[in-house]
């Protein structure tokens, strides 16, 4: 799965998520990726989210909407993602990751799987990583 | 607001052989998306462009590089959402299209619907000049190997998602 979340200078947000699914999936099986509130969610009043991981668990957890809802309460982006992933793990035993931006320009990424490649550009710097805790910054 | 474009390439037990290529792919996609923004593109343009960059990269499980169904087909899902209007478009189980996110955007912008699935999604895409390609153009040797490995050990289809590095990586949504 791949995804993007973006916020512009005016605070407009968008997200997109795309996937080939899981190996050996049953023909016709659909995961979270095309489901609003599961695989992605965007609302200028809050921000934008794209998720990845076990599709069935993400759908049950409404993960993208869950994260957005926590952001709406005033929590920071990283805390919101952690809260969503923790909920999914504790209630459904599901694992995954998410990226998110707030409409104020805050950004975050978290994952409960062994790895998740991610990258973002902000203020002339390229940030990226793949391993837990890894966060490399390059000047552009 | 300080603009930001963030991308991911999927959360799973990415094997070491894919680490460098995965990181390179997400860096390229983030930079590409940011360039679209700098060039005056809308946030929807940016989200679509960044995801197309990732779909076109065979390292990632989307578009070219998608994993295979049990009967060795390529079925893909995608969504795009505009936070200003809360309009959204999605495709589910669309077959043999290099960039499903493009079709999702067309559904968002050209129809009153949110999602088209399967044959209907392919038919709709075709009406906008997005035709199916030979599935072999989307299937990588890695995807074939992964399916073969899976079939060697099990014929049960379920979501094998494990937190440990020893998990059998079977792709991810």
Short mmCIF file of C-alpha atoms in Angstrom, two decimals:
data_model
loop_
_atom_site.label_atom_id
_atom_site.label_comp_id
_atom_site.label_asym_id
_atom_site.label_seq_id
_atom_site.Cartn_x
_atom_site.Cartn_y
_atom_site.Cartn_z
CA UNK A 1 0.00 0.00 0.00
CA UNK A 2 1.06 3.57 -0.62
CA UNK A 3 -0.42 6.86 0.47
CA UNK A 4 -0.09 10.61 0.73
CA UNK A 5 -1.46 13.35 2.97
CA UNK A 6 -0.96 17.01 2.13
CA UNK A 7 -1.75 20.47 3.44
CA UNK A 8 -1.10 23.67 1.52
CA UNK A 9 -0.46 27.28 2.50
CA UNK A 10 -4.19 27.99 2.82
CA UNK A 11 -4.79 25.01 5.09
CA UNK A 12 -6.47 22.94 2.40
CA UNK A 13 -5.95 19.21 2.81
CA UNK A 14 -6.19 16.05 0.74
CA UNK A 15 -5.24 12.41 1.01
CA UNK A 16 -4.89 9.44 -1.31
CA UNK A 17 -4.22 5.75 -0.71
CA UNK A 18 -3.66 2.97 -3.23
CA UNK A 19 -2.98 -0.74 -2.87
CA UNK A 20 -2.63 -4.10 -4.53
CA UNK A 21 -3.92 -5.68 -1.33
CA UNK A 22 -2.50 -8.79 0.28
CA UNK A 23 -0.82 -11.73 -1.40
CA UNK A 24 -3.14 -14.61 -2.22
CA UNK A 25 -6.22 -12.64 -1.31
CA UNK A 26 -9.55 -14.13 -2.21
CA UNK A 27 -10.71 -12.76 -5.58
CA UNK A 28 -13.10 -9.89 -4.90
CA UNK A 29 -11.72 -9.22 -1.44
CA UNK A 30 -11.50 -5.50 -0.70
CA UNK A 31 -9.47 -4.02 2.14
CA UNK A 32 -9.57 -0.67 3.88
CA UNK A 33 -7.80 1.37 1.24
CA UNK A 34 -10.86 2.51 -0.77
CA UNK A 35 -13.05 3.01 2.30
CA UNK A 36 -13.53 6.57 3.56
CA UNK A 37 -12.63 6.76 7.24
CA UNK A 38 -10.62 3.55 7.08
CA UNK A 39 -7.95 3.88 4.37
CA UNK A 40 -8.09 7.65 4.20
CA UNK A 41 -9.84 10.75 5.44
CA UNK A 42 -9.52 14.46 4.75
CA UNK A 43 -11.37 17.41 6.24
CA UNK A 44 -9.98 20.93 6.18
CA UNK A 45 -11.39 21.51 9.64
CA UNK A 46 -9.01 18.85 10.99
CA UNK A 47 -6.44 17.48 8.54
CA UNK A 48 -5.75 14.50 6.31
CA UNK A 49 -4.83 10.88 7.05
CA UNK A 50 -3.69 7.89 4.99
CA UNK A 51 -3.42 4.46 6.62
CA UNK A 52 -1.76 1.13 5.85
CA UNK A 53 -1.62 -2.32 7.40
CA UNK A 54 -4.06 -5.15 7.92
CA UNK A 55 -7.10 -4.03 5.93
CA UNK A 56 -9.70 -5.98 7.87
CA UNK A 57 -8.49 -4.55 11.17
CA UNK A 58 -8.27 -1.01 9.79
CA UNK A 59 -11.84 -1.23 8.52
CA UNK A 60 -13.13 -2.47 11.86
CA UNK A 61 -11.27 0.32 13.66
CA UNK A 62 -12.29 3.03 11.13
CA UNK A 63 -8.67 3.97 11.64
CA UNK A 64 -8.35 7.13 9.52
CA UNK A 65 -11.49 8.66 11.01
CA UNK A 66 -10.44 7.57 14.49
CA UNK A 67 -7.14 9.40 14.09
CA UNK A 68 -8.87 12.49 12.70
CA UNK A 69 -11.33 12.47 15.56
CA UNK A 70 -8.52 12.42 18.13
CA UNK A 71 -6.84 15.29 16.24
CA UNK A 72 -10.13 17.16 16.41
CA UNK A 73 -9.99 17.05 20.21
CA UNK A 74 -6.80 19.08 20.08
CA UNK A 75 -4.27 16.28 20.43
CA UNK A 76 -1.12 16.54 18.32
CA UNK A 77 -0.83 14.49 15.15
CA UNK A 78 1.61 11.90 16.50
CA UNK A 79 -0.46 11.30 19.62
CA UNK A 80 -3.57 10.94 17.49
CA UNK A 81 -1.97 8.30 15.29
CA UNK A 82 -0.58 6.44 18.29
CA UNK A 83 -4.01 6.48 19.92
CA UNK A 84 -5.62 5.07 16.78
CA UNK A 85 -3.03 2.33 16.37
CA UNK A 86 -3.20 1.42 20.06
CA UNK A 87 -6.97 1.15 19.83
CA UNK A 88 -6.69 -1.11 16.79
CA UNK A 89 -4.11 -3.31 18.50
CA UNK A 90 -5.91 -3.62 21.81
CA UNK A 91 -9.42 -4.14 20.45
CA UNK A 92 -8.80 -6.01 17.22
CA UNK A 93 -5.22 -7.27 17.51
CA UNK A 94 -4.48 -5.48 14.25
CA UNK A 95 -1.29 -3.75 13.20
CA UNK A 96 -0.46 -1.02 10.73
CA UNK A 97 0.65 2.53 10.31
CA UNK A 98 -0.52 5.96 9.31
CA UNK A 99 0.64 9.34 8.12
CA UNK A 100 -1.25 12.53 8.85
CA UNK A 101 -1.13 16.29 8.52
CA UNK A 102 -3.22 18.80 10.40
CA UNK A 103 -4.76 21.76 8.63
CA UNK A 104 -2.39 23.90 10.71
CA UNK A 105 0.65 22.26 9.08
CA UNK A 106 1.60 19.75 11.76
CA UNK A 107 2.77 16.38 10.49
CA UNK A 108 3.28 12.92 11.91
CA UNK A 109 3.78 9.26 11.14
CA UNK A 110 3.66 6.16 13.35
CA UNK A 111 3.50 2.41 12.82
CA UNK A 112 3.05 -0.72 14.92
CA UNK A 113 4.54 -3.06 12.30
CA UNK A 114 8.28 -3.80 12.07
CA UNK A 115 8.82 -1.10 9.43
CA UNK A 116 7.13 1.55 7.29
CA UNK A 117 8.94 3.66 4.71
CA UNK A 118 7.84 7.29 4.91
CA UNK A 119 9.06 10.70 3.79
CA UNK A 120 7.90 14.27 3.98
CA UNK A 121 8.97 17.67 2.75
CA UNK A 122 8.47 20.82 4.80
CA UNK A 123 10.33 24.10 5.16
CA UNK A 124 13.09 23.19 2.72
CA UNK A 125 13.91 19.92 4.41
CA UNK A 126 13.34 16.31 3.42
CA UNK A 127 12.55 14.01 6.33
CA UNK A 128 12.46 10.23 5.96
CA UNK A 129 12.83 6.86 7.63
CA UNK A 130 11.79 3.22 7.58
CA UNK A 131 12.77 1.67 10.92
CA UNK A 132 11.11 2.39 14.28
CA UNK A 133 12.48 5.66 15.65
CA UNK A 134 14.49 6.45 12.54
CA UNK A 135 14.14 10.07 11.40
CA UNK A 136 16.72 11.40 8.97
CA UNK A 137 16.66 15.02 7.83
CA UNK A 138 18.30 16.39 4.69
CA UNK A 139 18.48 20.01 3.58
CA UNK A 140 17.08 20.55 0.13
CA UNK B 1 0.22 27.45 7.16
CA UNK B 2 3.55 25.81 6.39
CA UNK B 3 2.78 23.37 3.55
CA UNK B 4 3.78 19.73 3.95
CA UNK B 5 3.59 16.64 1.76
CA UNK B 6 4.00 13.29 3.49
CA UNK B 7 3.91 9.85 1.90
CA UNK B 8 4.19 6.22 3.02
CA UNK B 9 5.06 3.01 1.24
CA UNK B 10 3.14 0.57 3.43
CA UNK B 11 3.48 -0.72 6.99
CA UNK B 12 4.70 -4.31 7.15
CA UNK B 13 7.77 -6.43 7.77
CA UNK B 14 9.65 -4.89 4.84
CA UNK B 15 12.49 -7.32 4.03
CA UNK B 16 16.04 -6.00 4.06
CA UNK B 17 16.36 -6.41 0.30
CA UNK B 18 13.71 -3.68 -0.12
CA UNK B 19 14.88 -1.19 2.53
CA UNK B 20 17.00 1.09 0.35
CA UNK B 21 14.65 0.98 -2.63
CA UNK B 22 11.65 1.69 -0.42
CA UNK B 23 13.30 4.70 1.19
CA UNK B 24 14.43 6.00 -2.20
CA UNK B 25 10.89 5.57 -3.52
CA UNK B 26 9.18 7.51 -0.75
CA UNK B 27 11.77 10.29 -0.94
CA UNK B 28 11.18 10.63 -4.67
CA UNK B 29 7.39 10.66 -4.23
CA UNK B 30 7.47 13.27 -1.46
CA UNK B 31 9.75 15.53 -3.49
CA UNK B 32 7.60 15.07 -6.58
CA UNK B 33 4.44 15.94 -4.67
CA UNK B 34 6.06 19.00 -3.15
CA UNK B 35 7.21 20.16 -6.58
CA UNK B 36 3.64 19.89 -7.87
CA UNK B 37 2.56 22.06 -4.94
CA UNK B 38 5.32 24.62 -5.65
CA UNK B 39 4.24 24.70 -9.29
CA UNK B 40 0.77 25.79 -8.23
CA UNK B 41 -0.99 22.43 -8.12
CA UNK B 42 -3.94 21.90 -5.81
CA UNK B 43 -3.71 19.58 -2.81
CA UNK B 44 -5.67 16.99 -4.81
CA UNK B 45 -3.14 17.31 -7.66
CA UNK B 46 -0.36 16.75 -5.12
CA UNK B 47 -1.94 13.71 -3.49
CA UNK B 48 -2.62 12.14 -6.87
CA UNK B 49 0.86 12.90 -8.23
CA UNK B 50 2.67 11.54 -5.18
CA UNK B 51 0.64 8.35 -5.20
CA UNK B 52 1.15 7.89 -8.95
CA UNK B 53 4.89 8.12 -8.32
CA UNK B 54 4.56 5.32 -5.76
CA UNK B 55 2.18 3.24 -7.94
CA UNK B 56 4.67 3.42 -10.80
CA UNK B 57 7.49 2.18 -8.57
CA UNK B 58 7.56 -1.65 -8.64
CA UNK B 59 9.00 -1.73 -5.12
CA UNK B 60 5.59 -0.90 -3.66
CA UNK B 61 2.41 -2.96 -3.47
CA UNK B 62 0.23 -0.70 -5.61
CA UNK B 63 -0.12 -0.22 -9.35
CA UNK B 64 3.00 -1.77 -10.86
CA UNK B 65 4.28 -4.18 -8.21
CA UNK B 66 0.87 -5.10 -6.82
CA UNK B 67 0.69 -8.45 -5.11
CA UNK B 68 -1.40 -11.22 -6.66
CA UNK B 69 -4.74 -12.72 -5.75
CA UNK B 70 -4.94 -16.45 -5.09
CA UNK B 71 -5.86 -16.98 -8.75
CA UNK B 72 -2.90 -14.89 -9.91
CA UNK B 73 -4.80 -11.76 -10.89
CA UNK B 74 -4.10 -8.12 -10.06
CA UNK B 75 -6.95 -6.45 -8.17
CA UNK B 76 -6.37 -3.02 -6.73
CA UNK B 77 -8.13 -0.53 -4.46
CA UNK B 78 -7.62 3.23 -4.17
CA UNK B 79 -9.16 6.35 -2.67
CA UNK B 80 -8.67 10.09 -2.94
CA UNK B 81 -10.34 12.71 -0.77
CA UNK B 82 -10.52 16.49 -0.91
CA UNK B 83 -10.61 18.02 2.56
CA UNK B 84 -12.05 21.34 1.39
CA UNK B 85 -15.21 19.81 -0.04
CA UNK B 86 -15.04 16.38 1.59
CA UNK B 87 -15.64 14.93 -1.84
CA UNK B 88 -14.14 11.50 -2.30
CA UNK B 89 -13.68 8.93 -5.02
CA UNK B 90 -12.63 5.31 -4.79
CA UNK B 91 -12.18 2.14 -6.79
CA UNK B 92 -12.28 -1.38 -5.44
CA UNK B 93 -11.02 -4.58 -7.04
CA UNK B 94 -10.20 -2.77 -10.26
CA UNK B 95 -8.10 -4.92 -12.58
CA UNK B 96 -4.96 -4.28 -14.56
CA UNK B 97 -4.83 -0.48 -14.39
CA UNK B 98 -1.40 1.06 -13.75
CA UNK B 99 -2.78 4.00 -11.74
CA UNK B 100 -6.01 3.24 -9.84
CA UNK B 101 -5.77 6.60 -8.04
CA UNK B 102 -6.41 8.36 -11.36
CA UNK B 103 -9.68 6.46 -11.72
CA UNK B 104 -10.59 7.27 -8.11
CA UNK B 105 -10.14 10.96 -8.87
CA UNK B 106 -12.30 10.72 -12.00
CA UNK B 107 -15.06 9.09 -9.95
CA UNK B 108 -14.80 11.93 -7.42
CA UNK B 109 -14.92 14.64 -10.04
CA UNK B 110 -17.08 13.20 -12.81
CA UNK B 111 -19.76 11.20 -11.02
CA UNK B 112 -22.12 11.67 -8.08
CA UNK B 113 -20.79 8.40 -6.64
CA UNK B 114 -18.05 7.62 -4.16
CA UNK B 115 -16.96 4.15 -5.21
CA UNK B 116 -17.06 1.90 -8.24
CA UNK B 117 -15.97 -1.72 -7.98
CA UNK B 118 -14.77 -4.53 -10.20
CA UNK B 119 -15.97 -4.67 -13.78
CA UNK B 120 -17.90 -1.41 -13.40
CA UNK B 121 -14.76 0.40 -12.30
CA UNK B 122 -12.82 -0.91 -15.29
CA UNK B 123 -15.65 0.01 -17.65
CA UNK B 124 -15.84 3.54 -16.20
CA UNK B 125 -12.06 3.93 -16.51
CA UNK B 126 -12.19 2.82 -20.11
CA UNK B 127 -14.79 5.51 -20.88
CA UNK B 128 -12.16 8.05 -19.83
CA UNK B 129 -9.40 6.45 -21.91
CA UNK B 130 -7.85 4.49 -19.06
CA UNK B 131 -7.74 0.99 -20.46
CA UNK B 132 -6.60 -2.26 -18.97
CA UNK B 133 -3.03 -3.20 -19.71
CA UNK B 134 -1.51 -6.65 -19.99
CA UNK B 135 -1.36 -7.79 -16.37
CA UNK B 136 2.20 -8.99 -16.91
CA UNK B 137 3.21 -5.33 -17.12
CA UNK B 138 2.09 -4.87 -13.51
CA UNK B 139 3.35 -8.14 -12.05
CA UNK B 140 6.88 -8.24 -10.70
CA UNK B 141 9.01 -11.35 -10.18
CA UNK B 142 8.84 -10.59 -6.45
CA UNK B 143 5.02 -10.74 -6.47
CA UNK B 144 5.14 -14.09 -8.28
CA UNK B 145 7.69 -15.47 -5.84
CA UNK B 146 5.67 -14.30 -2.85
CA UNK B 147 2.51 -16.00 -4.11
CA UNK B 148 4.40 -19.19 -4.90
CA UNK B 149 5.90 -19.16 -1.43
CA UNK B 150 2.50 -18.61 0.09
CA UNK B 151 0.93 -21.47 -1.85
CA UNK B 152 3.78 -23.74 -0.88
CA UNK B 153 2.98 -23.41 2.78
CA UNK B 154 -0.73 -22.85 2.98
CA UNK B 155 -3.95 -22.80 1.03
CA UNK B 156 -5.83 -20.85 3.65
CA UNK B 157 -6.63 -17.25 2.80
CA UNK B 158 -6.59 -14.96 5.79
CA UNK B 159 -4.86 -11.85 6.96
CA UNK B 160 -1.48 -12.87 8.27
CA UNK B 161 -0.30 -9.81 10.06
CA UNK B 162 2.23 -10.19 12.74
CA UNK B 163 4.21 -7.72 14.75
CA UNK B 164 7.42 -9.70 14.66
CA UNK B 165 10.17 -9.71 12.06
CA UNK B 166 9.55 -13.42 11.67
CA UNK B 167 6.10 -12.84 10.29
CA UNK B 168 5.40 -14.18 6.84
CA UNK B 169 5.10 -10.99 4.80
CA UNK B 170 2.01 -11.32 2.67
CA UNK B 171 1.59 -7.70 1.67
CA UNK B 172 -0.55 -5.08 3.26
CA UNK B 173 -3.39 -2.72 2.61
#
